[in-house]
mmCIF file of C-alpha atoms in Angstrom:
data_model
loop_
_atom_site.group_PDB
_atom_site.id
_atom_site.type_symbol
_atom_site.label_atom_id
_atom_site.label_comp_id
_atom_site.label_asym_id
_atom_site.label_seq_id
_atom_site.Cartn_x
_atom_site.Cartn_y
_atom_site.Cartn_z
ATOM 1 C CA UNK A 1 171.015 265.257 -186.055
ATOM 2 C CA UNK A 2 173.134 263.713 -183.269
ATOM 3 C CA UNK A 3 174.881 265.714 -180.515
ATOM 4 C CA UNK A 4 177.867 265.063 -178.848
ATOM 5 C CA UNK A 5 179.898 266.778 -175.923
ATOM 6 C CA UNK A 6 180.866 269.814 -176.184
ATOM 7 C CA UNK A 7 178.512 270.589 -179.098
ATOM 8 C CA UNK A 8 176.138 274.331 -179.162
ATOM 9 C CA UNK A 9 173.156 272.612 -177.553
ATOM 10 C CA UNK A 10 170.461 274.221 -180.070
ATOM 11 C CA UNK A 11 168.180 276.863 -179.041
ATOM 12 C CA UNK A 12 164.447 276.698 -179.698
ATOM 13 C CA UNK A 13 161.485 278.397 -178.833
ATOM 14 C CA UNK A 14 158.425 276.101 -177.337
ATOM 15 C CA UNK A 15 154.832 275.986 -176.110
ATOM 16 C CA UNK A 16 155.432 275.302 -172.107
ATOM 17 C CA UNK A 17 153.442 275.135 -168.989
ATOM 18 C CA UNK A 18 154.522 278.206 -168.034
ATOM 19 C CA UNK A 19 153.879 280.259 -171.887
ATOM 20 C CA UNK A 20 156.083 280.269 -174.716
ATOM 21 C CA UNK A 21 159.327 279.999 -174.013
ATOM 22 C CA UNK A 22 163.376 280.657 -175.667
ATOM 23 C CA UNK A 23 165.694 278.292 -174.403
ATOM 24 C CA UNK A 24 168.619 280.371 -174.628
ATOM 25 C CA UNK A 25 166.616 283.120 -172.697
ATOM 26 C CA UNK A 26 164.987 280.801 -170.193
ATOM 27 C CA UNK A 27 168.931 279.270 -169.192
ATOM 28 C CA UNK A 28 169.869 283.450 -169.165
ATOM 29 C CA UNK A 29 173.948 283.163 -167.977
ATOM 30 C CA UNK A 30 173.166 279.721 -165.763
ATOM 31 C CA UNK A 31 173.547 275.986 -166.544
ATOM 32 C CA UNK A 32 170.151 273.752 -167.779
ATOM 33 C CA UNK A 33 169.153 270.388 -167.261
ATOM 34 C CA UNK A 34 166.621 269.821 -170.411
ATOM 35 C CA UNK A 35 165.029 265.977 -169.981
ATOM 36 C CA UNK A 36 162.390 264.176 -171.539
ATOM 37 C CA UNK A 37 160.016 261.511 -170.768
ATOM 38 C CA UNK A 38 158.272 258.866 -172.928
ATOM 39 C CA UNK A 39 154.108 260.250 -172.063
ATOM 40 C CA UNK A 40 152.260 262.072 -169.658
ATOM 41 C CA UNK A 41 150.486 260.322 -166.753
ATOM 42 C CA UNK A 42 152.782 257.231 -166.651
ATOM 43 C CA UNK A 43 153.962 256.069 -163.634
ATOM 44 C CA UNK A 44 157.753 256.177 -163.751
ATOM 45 C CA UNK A 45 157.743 259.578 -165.302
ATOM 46 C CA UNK A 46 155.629 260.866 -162.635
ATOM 47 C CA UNK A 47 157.432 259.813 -159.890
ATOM 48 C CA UNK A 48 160.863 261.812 -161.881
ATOM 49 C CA UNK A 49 159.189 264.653 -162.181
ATOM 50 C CA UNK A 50 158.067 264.807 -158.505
ATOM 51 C CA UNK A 51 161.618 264.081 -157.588
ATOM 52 C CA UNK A 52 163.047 266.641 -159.653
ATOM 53 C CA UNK A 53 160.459 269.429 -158.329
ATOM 54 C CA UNK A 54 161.512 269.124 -154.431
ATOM 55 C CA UNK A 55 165.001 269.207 -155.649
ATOM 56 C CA UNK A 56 164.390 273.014 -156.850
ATOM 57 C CA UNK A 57 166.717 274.200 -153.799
ATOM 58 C CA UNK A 58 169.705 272.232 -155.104
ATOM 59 C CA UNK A 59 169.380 273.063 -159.152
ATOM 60 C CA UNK A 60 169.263 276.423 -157.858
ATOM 61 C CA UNK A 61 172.222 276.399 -155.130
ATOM 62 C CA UNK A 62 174.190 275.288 -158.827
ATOM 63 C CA UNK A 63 172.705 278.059 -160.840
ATOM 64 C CA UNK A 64 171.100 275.594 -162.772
ATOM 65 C CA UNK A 65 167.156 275.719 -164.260
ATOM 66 C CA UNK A 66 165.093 272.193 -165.254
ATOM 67 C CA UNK A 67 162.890 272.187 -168.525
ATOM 68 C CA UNK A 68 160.933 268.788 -169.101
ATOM 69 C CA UNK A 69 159.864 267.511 -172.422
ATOM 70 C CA UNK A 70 156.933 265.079 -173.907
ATOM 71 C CA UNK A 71 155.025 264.939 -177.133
ATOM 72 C CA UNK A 72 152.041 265.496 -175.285
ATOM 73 C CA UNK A 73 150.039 268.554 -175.175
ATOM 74 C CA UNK A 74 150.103 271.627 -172.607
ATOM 75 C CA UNK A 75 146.587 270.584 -171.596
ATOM 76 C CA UNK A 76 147.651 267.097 -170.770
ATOM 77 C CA UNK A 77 150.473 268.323 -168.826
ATOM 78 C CA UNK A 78 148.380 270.604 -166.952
ATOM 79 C CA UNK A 79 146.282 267.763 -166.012
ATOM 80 C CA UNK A 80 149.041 265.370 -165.085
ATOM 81 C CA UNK A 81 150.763 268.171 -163.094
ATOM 82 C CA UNK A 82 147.943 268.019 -160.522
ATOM 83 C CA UNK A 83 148.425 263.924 -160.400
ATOM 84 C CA UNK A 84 152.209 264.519 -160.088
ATOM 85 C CA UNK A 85 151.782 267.056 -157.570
ATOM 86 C CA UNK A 86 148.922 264.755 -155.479
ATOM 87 C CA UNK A 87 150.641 261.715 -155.578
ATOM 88 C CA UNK A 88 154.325 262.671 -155.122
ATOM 89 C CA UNK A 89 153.511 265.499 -152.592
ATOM 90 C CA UNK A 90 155.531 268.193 -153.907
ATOM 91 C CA UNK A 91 154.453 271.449 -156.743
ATOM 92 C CA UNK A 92 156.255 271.312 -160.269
ATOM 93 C CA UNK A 93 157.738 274.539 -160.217
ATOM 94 C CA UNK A 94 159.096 274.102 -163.600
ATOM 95 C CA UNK A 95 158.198 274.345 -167.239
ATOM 96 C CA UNK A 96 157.026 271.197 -169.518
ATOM 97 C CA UNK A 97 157.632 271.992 -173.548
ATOM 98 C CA UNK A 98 154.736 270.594 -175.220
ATOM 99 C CA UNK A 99 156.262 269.142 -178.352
ATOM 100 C CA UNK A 100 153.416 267.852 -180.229
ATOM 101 C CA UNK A 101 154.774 268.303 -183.426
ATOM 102 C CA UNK A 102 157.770 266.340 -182.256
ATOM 103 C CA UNK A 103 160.592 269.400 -183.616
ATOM 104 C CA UNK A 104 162.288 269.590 -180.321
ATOM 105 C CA UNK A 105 162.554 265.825 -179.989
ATOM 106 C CA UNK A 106 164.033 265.423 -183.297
ATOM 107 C CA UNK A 107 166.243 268.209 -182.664
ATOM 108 C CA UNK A 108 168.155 266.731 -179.996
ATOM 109 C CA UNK A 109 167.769 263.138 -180.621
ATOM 110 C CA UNK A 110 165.014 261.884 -178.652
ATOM 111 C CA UNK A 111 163.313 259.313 -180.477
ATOM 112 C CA UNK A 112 165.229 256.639 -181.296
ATOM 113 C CA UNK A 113 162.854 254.334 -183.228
ATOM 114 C CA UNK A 114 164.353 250.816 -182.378
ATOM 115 C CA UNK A 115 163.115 251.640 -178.727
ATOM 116 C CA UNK A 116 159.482 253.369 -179.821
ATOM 117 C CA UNK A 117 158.757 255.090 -182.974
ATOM 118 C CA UNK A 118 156.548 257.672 -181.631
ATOM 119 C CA UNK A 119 157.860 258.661 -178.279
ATOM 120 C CA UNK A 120 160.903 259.801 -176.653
ATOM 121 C CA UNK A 121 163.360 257.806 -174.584
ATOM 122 C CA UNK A 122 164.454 259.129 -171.316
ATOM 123 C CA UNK A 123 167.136 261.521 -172.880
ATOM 124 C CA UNK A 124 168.969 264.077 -169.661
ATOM 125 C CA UNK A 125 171.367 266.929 -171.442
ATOM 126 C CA UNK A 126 173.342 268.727 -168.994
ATOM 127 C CA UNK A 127 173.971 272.495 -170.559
ATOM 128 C CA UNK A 128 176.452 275.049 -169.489
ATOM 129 C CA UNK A 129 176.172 278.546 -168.911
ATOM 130 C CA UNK A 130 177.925 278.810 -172.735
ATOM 131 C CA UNK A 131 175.564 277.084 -173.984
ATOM 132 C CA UNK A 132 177.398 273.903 -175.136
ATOM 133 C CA UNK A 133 176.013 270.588 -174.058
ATOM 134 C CA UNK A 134 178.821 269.008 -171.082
ATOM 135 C CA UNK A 135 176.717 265.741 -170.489
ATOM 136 C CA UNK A 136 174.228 263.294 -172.075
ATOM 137 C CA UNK A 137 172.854 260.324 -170.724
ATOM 138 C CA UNK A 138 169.778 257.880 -172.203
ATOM 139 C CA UNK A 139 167.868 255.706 -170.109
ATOM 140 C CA UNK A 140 165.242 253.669 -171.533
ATOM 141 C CA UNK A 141 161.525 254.287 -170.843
ATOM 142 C CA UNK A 142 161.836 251.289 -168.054
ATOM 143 C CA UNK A 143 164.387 252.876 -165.882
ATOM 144 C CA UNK A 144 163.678 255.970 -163.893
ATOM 145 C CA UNK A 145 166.492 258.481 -163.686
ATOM 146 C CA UNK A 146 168.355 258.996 -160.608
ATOM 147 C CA UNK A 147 168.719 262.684 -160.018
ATOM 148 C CA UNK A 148 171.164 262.655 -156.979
ATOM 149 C CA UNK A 149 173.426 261.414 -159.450
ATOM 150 C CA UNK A 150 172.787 264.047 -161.873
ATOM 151 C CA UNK A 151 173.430 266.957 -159.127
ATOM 152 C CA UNK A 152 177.215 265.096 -158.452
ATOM 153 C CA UNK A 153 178.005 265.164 -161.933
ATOM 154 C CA UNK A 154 176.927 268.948 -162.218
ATOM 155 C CA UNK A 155 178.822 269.370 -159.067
ATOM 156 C CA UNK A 156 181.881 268.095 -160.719
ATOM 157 C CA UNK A 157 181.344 269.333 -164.119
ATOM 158 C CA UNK A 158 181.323 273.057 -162.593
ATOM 159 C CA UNK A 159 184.101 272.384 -160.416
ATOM 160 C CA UNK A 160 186.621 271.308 -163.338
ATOM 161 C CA UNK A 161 185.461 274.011 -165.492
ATOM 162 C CA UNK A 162 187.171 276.335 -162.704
ATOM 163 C CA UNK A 163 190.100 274.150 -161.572
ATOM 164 C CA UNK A 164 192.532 272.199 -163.520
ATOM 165 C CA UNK A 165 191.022 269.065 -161.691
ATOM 166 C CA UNK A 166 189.080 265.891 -162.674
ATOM 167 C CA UNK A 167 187.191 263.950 -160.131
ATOM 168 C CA UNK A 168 187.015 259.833 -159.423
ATOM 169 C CA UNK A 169 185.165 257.669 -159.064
ATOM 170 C CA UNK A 170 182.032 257.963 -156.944
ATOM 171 C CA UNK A 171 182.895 261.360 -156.172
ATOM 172 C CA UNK A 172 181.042 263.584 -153.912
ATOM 173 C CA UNK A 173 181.474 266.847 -152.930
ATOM 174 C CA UNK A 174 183.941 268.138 -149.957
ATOM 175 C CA UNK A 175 186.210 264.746 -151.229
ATOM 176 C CA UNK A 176 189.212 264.485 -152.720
ATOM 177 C CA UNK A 177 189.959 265.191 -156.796
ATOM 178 C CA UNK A 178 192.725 263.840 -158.805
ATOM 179 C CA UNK A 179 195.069 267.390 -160.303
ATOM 180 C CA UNK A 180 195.242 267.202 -164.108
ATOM 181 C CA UNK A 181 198.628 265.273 -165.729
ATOM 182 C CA UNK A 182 198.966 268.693 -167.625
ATOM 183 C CA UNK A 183 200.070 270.313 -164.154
ATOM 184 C CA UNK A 184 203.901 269.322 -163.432
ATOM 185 C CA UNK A 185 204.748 269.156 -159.925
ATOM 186 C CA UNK A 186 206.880 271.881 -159.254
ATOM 187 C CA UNK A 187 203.799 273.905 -159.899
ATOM 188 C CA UNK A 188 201.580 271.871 -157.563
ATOM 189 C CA UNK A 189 202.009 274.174 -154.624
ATOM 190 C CA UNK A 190 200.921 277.386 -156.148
ATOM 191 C CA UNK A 191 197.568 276.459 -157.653
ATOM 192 C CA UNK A 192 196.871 273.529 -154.766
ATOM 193 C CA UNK A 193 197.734 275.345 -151.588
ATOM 194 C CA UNK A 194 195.520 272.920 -149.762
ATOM 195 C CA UNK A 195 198.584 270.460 -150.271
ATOM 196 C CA UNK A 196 198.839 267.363 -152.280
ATOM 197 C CA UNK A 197 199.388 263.518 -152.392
ATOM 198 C CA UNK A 198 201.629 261.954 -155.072
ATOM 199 C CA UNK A 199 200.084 258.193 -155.487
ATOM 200 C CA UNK A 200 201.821 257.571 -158.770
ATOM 201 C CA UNK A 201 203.437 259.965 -161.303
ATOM 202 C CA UNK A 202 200.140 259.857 -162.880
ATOM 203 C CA UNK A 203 197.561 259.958 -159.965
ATOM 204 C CA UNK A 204 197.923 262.800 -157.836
ATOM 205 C CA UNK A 205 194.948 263.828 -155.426
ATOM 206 C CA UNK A 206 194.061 267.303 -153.600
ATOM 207 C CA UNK A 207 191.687 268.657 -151.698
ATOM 208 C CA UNK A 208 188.516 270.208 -153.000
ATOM 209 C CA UNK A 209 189.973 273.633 -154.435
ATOM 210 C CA UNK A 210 186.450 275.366 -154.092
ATOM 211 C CA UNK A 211 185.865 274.612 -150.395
#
């Protein structure tokens, strides 16, 4: 099954670090991050998972909840947990899905066999709060993730679900965003009381709506 944007991300119930779990019940009306990593007690994946733990305050400032993924087992990830928590000097304050049997995985796509037959790539799916899947990104097992990243992107996936906006590149929040070609000018003002800069027909910028 492959997924693409703006597809229902599928719900599923797993075996977690933290009990069984529903996806869809676990997200409740917020957005989800659900990521997986090749194996438990590897060093690249244990330094992401750290990461992603002492970032709890900012998920949360975006309404957003983490779930983790590997085909390992909840013992494992038990174990691993008190590595990840040791060495990276943080508590994982969020659930790992167990996915022995691999259901999950194939579900959304993780394996992808030219890379490694029997465990997942580094797959990131960025959910909204209806459910449908707004982002996807693959890194291979090599490459740790880099979560600041993933926080922007959230950041500016929330703010053009709310304003007729898109935002450039290297955007951060509090900067400038670029008004949607479907607005015509004379009706600039009225939704961009902030004011306005006309660059081209085609490239017209405004201040952050939401701030």
């Amino acid at each position: 099954m492959t997924l693409r944007l703006g597809d229902l991300a599928p719900n599923f119930q797993a075996e977690t670090t933290e009990g069984n779990i529903d996806f869809y019940e676990y997200l409740g009306d917020g957005w989800g991050v659900l990521f997986s990593h090749p194996a438990d007690y590897t060093p690249v994946c244990t330094t992401e998972l750290g990461t992603v733990a002492k970032l709890k305050d900012e998920f949360a400032k975006r309404n957003t909840k983490v779930m983790a993924l590997s085909v390992d087992g909840v013992e494992s990830h038990k174990g691993w947990i008190s590595d990840i928590n040791e060495t990276q000097h943080t508590e994982v304050n969020f659930p790992i899905i167990a996915d022995e049997d691999k259901k999950i995985s194939e579900l959304y796509d993780m394996i992808h066999p030219n890379s490694n037959e029997n465990f997942t790539v580094r797959s990131v799916f960025v959910i909204g709060n209806d459910k449908k899947i707004k982002l996807i990104i693959t890194y291979p097992a090599s490459t740790g993730r880099n979560f600041d990243e993933l926080l922007r992107v959230i950041d500016s996936l929330q703010l053009t679900a709310n304003y007729s906006v898109a935002t450039p590149a290297n955007w951060k929040k509090g900067e400038d965003v670029v008004i949607a070609p479907a607005i015509k000018n004379e009706d600039i003002p009225a939704k961009f009381p902030k004011g306005h800069k006309v660059i081209k027909p085609y490239l017209r910028t405004t201040p952050q709506p939401d701030l």
